[in-house]
XYZ file of N, CA and C in Angstrom:
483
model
N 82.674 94.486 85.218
C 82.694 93.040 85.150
C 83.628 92.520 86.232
N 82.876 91.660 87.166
C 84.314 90.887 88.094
C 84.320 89.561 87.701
N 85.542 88.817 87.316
C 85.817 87.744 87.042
C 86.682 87.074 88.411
N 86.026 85.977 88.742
C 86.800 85.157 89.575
C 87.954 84.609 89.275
N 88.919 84.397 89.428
C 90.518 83.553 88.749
C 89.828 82.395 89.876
N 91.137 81.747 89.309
C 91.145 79.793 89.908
C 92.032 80.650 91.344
N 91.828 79.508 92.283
C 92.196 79.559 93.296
C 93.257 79.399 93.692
N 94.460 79.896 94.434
C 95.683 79.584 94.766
C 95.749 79.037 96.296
N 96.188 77.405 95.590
C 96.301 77.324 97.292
C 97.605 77.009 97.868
N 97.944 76.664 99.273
C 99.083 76.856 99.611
C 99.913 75.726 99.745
N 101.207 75.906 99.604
C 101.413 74.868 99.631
C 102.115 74.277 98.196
N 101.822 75.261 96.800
C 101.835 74.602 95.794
C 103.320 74.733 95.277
N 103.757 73.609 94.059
C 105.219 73.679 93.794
C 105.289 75.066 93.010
N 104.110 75.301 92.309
C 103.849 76.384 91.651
C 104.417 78.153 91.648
N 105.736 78.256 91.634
C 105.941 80.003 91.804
C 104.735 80.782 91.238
N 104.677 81.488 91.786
C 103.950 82.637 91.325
C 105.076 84.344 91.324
N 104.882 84.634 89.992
C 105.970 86.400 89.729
C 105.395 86.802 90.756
N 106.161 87.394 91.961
C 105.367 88.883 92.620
C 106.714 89.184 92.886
N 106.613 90.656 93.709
C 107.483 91.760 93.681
C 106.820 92.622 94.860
N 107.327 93.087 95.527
C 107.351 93.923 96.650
C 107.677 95.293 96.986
N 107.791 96.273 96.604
C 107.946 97.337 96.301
C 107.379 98.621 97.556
N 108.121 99.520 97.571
C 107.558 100.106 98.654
C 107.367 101.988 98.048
N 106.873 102.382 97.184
C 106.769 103.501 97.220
C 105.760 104.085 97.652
N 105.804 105.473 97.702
C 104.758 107.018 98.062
C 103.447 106.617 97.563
N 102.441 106.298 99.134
C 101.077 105.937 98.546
C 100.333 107.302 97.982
N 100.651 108.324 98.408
C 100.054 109.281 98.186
C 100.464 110.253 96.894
N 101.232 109.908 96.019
C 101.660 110.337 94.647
C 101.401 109.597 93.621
N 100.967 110.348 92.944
C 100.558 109.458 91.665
C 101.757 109.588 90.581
N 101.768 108.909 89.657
C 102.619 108.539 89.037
C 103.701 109.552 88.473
N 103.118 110.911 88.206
C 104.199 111.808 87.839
C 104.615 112.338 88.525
N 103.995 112.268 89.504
C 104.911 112.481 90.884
C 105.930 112.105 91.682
N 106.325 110.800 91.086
C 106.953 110.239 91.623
C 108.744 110.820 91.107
N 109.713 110.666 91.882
C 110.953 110.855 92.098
C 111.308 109.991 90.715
N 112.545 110.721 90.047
C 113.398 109.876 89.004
C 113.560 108.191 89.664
N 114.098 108.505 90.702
C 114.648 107.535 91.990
C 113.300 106.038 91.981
N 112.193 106.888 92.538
C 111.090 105.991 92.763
C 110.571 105.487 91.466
N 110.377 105.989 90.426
C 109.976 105.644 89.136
C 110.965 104.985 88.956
N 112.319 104.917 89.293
C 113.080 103.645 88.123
C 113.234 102.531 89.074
N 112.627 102.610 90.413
C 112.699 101.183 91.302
C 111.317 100.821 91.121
N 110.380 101.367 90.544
C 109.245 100.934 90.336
C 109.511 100.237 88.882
N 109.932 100.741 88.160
C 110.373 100.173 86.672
C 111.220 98.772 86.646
N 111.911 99.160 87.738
C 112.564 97.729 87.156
C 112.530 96.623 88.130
N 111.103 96.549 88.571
C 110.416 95.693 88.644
C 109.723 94.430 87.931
N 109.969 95.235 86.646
C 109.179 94.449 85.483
C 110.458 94.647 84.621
N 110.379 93.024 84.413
C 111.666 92.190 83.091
C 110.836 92.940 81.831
N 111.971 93.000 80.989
C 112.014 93.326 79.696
C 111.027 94.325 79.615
N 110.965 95.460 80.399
C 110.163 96.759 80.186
C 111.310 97.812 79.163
N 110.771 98.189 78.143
C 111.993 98.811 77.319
C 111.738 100.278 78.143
N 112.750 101.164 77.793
C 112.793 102.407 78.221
C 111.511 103.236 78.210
N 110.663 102.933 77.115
C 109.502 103.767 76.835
C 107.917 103.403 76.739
N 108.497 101.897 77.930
C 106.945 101.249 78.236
C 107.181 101.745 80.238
N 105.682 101.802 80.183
C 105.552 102.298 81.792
C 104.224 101.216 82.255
N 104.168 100.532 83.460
C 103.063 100.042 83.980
C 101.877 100.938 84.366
N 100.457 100.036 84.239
C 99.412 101.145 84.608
C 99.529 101.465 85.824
N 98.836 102.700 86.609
C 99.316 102.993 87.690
C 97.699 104.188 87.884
N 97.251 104.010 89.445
C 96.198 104.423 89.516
C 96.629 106.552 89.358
N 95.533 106.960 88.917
C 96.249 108.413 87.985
C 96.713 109.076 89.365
N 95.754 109.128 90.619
C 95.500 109.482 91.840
C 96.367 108.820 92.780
N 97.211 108.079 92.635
C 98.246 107.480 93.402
C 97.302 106.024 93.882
N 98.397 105.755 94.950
C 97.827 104.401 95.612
C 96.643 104.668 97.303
N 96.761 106.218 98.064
C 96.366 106.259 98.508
C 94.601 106.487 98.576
N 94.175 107.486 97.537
C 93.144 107.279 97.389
C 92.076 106.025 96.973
N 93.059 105.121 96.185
C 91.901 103.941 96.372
C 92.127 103.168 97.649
N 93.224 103.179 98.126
C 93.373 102.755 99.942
C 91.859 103.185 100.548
N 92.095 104.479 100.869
C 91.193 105.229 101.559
C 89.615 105.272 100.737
N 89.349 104.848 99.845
C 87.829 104.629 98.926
C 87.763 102.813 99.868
N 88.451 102.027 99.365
C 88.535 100.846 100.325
C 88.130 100.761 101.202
N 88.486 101.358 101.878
C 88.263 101.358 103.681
C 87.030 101.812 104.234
N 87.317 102.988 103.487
C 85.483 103.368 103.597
C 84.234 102.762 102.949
N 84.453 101.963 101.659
C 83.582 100.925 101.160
C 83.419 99.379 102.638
N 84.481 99.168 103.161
C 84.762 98.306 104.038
C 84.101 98.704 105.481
N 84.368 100.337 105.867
C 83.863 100.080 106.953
C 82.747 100.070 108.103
N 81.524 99.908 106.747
C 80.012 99.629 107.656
C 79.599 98.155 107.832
N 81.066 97.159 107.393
C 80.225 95.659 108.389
C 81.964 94.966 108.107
N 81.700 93.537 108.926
C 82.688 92.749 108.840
C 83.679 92.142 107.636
N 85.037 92.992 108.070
C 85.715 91.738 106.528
C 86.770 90.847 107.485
N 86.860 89.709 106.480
C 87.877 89.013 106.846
C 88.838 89.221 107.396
N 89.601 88.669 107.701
C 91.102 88.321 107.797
C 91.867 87.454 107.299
N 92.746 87.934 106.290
C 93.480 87.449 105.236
C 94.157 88.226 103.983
N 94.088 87.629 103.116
C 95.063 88.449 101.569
C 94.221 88.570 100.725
N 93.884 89.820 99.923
C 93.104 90.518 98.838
C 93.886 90.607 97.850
N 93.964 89.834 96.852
C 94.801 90.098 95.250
C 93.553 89.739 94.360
N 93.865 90.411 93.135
C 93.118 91.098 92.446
C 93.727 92.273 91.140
N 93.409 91.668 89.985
C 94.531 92.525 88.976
C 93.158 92.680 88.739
N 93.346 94.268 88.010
C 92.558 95.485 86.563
C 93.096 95.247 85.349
N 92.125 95.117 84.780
C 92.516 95.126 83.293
C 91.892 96.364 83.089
N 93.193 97.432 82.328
C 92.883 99.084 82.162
C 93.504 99.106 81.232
N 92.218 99.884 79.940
C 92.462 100.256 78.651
C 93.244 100.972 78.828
N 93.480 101.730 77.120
C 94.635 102.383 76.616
C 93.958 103.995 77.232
N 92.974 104.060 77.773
C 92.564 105.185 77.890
C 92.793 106.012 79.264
N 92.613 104.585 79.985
C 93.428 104.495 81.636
C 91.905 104.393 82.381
N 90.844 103.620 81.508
C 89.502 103.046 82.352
C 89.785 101.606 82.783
N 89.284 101.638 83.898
C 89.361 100.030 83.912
C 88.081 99.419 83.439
N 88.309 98.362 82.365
C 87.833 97.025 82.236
C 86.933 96.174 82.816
N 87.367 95.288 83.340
C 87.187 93.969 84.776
C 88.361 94.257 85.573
N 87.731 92.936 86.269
C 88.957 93.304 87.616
C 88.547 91.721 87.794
N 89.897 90.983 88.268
C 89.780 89.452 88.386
C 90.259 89.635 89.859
N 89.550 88.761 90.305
C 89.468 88.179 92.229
C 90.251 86.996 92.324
N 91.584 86.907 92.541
C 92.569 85.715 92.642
C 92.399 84.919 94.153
N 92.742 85.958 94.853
C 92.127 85.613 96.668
C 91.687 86.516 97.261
N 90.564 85.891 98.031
C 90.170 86.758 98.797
C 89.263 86.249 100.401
N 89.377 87.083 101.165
C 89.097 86.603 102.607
C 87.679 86.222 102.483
N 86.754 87.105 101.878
C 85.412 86.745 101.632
C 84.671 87.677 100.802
N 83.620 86.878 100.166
C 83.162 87.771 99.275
C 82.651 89.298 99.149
N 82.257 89.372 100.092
C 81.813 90.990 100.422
C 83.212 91.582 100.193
N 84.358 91.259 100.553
C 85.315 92.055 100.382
C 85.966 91.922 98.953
N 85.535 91.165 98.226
C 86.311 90.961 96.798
C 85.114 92.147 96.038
N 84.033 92.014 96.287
C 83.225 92.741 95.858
C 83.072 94.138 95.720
N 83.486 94.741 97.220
C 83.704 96.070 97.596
C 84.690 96.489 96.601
N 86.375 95.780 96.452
C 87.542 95.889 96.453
C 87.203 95.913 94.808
N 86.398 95.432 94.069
C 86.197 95.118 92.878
C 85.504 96.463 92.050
N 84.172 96.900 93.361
C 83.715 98.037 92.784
C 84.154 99.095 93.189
N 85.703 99.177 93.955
C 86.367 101.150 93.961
C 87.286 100.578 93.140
N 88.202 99.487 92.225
C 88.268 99.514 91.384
C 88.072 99.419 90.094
N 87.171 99.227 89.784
C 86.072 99.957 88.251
C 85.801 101.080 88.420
N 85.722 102.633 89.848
C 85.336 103.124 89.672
C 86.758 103.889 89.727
N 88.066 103.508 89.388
C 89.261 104.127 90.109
C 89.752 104.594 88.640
N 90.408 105.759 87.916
C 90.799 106.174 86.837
C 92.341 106.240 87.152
N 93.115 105.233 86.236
C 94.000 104.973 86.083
C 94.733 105.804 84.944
N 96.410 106.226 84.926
C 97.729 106.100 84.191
C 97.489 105.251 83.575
N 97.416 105.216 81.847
C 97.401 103.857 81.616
C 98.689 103.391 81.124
N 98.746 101.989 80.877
C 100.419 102.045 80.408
C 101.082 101.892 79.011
N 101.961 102.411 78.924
C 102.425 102.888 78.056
C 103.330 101.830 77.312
N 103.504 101.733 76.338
C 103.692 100.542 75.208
C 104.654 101.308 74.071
N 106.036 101.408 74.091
C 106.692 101.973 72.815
C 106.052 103.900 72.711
N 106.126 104.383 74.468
C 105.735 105.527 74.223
C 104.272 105.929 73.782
N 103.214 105.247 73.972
C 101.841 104.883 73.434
C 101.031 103.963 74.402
N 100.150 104.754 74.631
C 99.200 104.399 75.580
C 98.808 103.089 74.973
N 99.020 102.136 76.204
C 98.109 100.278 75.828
C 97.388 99.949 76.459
N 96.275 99.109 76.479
C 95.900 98.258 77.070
C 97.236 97.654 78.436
N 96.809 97.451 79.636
C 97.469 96.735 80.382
C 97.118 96.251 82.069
N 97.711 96.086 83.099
C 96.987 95.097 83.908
C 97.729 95.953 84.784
N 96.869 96.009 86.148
C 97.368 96.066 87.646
C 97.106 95.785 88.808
N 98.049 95.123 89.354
C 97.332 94.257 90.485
C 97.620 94.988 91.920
N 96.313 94.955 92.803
C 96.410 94.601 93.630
C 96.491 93.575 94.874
N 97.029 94.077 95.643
C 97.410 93.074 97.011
C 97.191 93.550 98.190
N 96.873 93.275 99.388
C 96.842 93.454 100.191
C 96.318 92.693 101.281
N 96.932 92.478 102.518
C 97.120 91.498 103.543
C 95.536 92.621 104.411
N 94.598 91.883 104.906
C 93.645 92.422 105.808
C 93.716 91.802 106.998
N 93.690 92.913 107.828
C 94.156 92.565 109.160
C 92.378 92.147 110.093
N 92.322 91.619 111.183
C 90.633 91.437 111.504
C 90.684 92.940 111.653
N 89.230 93.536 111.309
C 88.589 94.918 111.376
C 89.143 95.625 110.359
N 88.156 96.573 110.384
C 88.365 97.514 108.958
C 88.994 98.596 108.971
N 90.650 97.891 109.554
C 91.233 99.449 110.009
C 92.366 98.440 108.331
N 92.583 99.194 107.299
C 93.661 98.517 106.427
C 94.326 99.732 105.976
N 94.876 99.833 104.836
C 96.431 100.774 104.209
C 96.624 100.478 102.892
N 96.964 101.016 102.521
C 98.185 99.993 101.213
C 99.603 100.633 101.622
N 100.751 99.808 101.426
C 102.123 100.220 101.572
C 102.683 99.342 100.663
N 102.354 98.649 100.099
C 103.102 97.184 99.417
C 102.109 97.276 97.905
N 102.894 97.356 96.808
C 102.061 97.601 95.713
C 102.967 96.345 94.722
N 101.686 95.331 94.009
C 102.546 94.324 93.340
C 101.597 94.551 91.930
N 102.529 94.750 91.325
C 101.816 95.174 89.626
C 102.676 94.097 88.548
N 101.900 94.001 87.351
C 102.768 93.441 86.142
C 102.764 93.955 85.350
N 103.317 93.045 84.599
C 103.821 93.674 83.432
C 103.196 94.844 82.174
N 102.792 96.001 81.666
C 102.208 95.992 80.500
C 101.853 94.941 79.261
N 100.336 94.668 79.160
C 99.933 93.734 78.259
C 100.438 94.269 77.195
N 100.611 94.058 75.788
C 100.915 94.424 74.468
C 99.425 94.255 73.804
N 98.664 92.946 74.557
C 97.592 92.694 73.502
C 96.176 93.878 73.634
N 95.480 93.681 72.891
C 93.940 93.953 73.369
C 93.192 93.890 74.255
N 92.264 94.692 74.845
C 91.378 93.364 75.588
C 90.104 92.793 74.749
N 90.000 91.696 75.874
C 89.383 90.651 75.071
C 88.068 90.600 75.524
């Protein structure tokens, strides 16, 4: 399922939470360093000790590189790709909501290597939950892109809906 979000435009008095973060695209989550896992953690307010954000199982590089190659048999934009997963307790994703994007072919692509991407799911009181992860990413003209910059939120508590 891709759901469109409302549009953000610029300019607005409106903050929006983001976070900037720079870890190892190529490790997936248990891989990661005591070090890198607790600057990834405390990223997110009021995460108790034994809740963890979803996190793709395969790290951040392989859906980079599924991206790129979904991207590079015709033209994408130039501009910013955000876009959160909603990923069960099981670590499938859901939907995936399209916040911005340069153009549709690319929300589309970006939409279907994540539904097809198997996620860490996150963890809630030590217990796999329901929860959300966003991507971001700035596209440069041509289909040369990366990920290095990973902006995620919080673990949902609720269901999905």
């Amino acid at each position: 399922t891709i759901v469109h979000g409302p549009t953000i435009t610029r300019g607005s008095r409106i903050r929006r939470a983001r976070m900037k973060l720079y870890i190892p695209a190529e490790k997936p989550f248990a891989e990661l360093t005591a070090e890198e896992r607790a600057q990834f953690r405390a990223q997110f307010a009021g995460l108790a000790d034994a809740d963890e954000p979803a996190y793709p199982a395969r790290g951040l590089k392989p859906v980079a590189e599924e991206l790129v190659f979904a991207l590079a048999d015709g033209k994408i934009g130039k501009g910013r790709l955000f876009l959160t997963v909603k990923v069960d307790e099981k670590g499938d994703p859901v939907s995936v909501t399209v916040y911005e994007t340069p153009d549709s072919r690319t929300s589309k692509e970006a939409a279907e290597v994540l539904m097809k991407t198997r996620f860490k799911p996150g963890m809630c009181g030590g217990k796999p939950c329901p929860s959300e992860w966003t991507f971001t990413q700035a596209l440069p003209d041509g289909p040369r892109i990366g990920v290095r910059r990973l902006e995620c939120i919080r673990p949902s508590h609720e269901t999905p809906g």
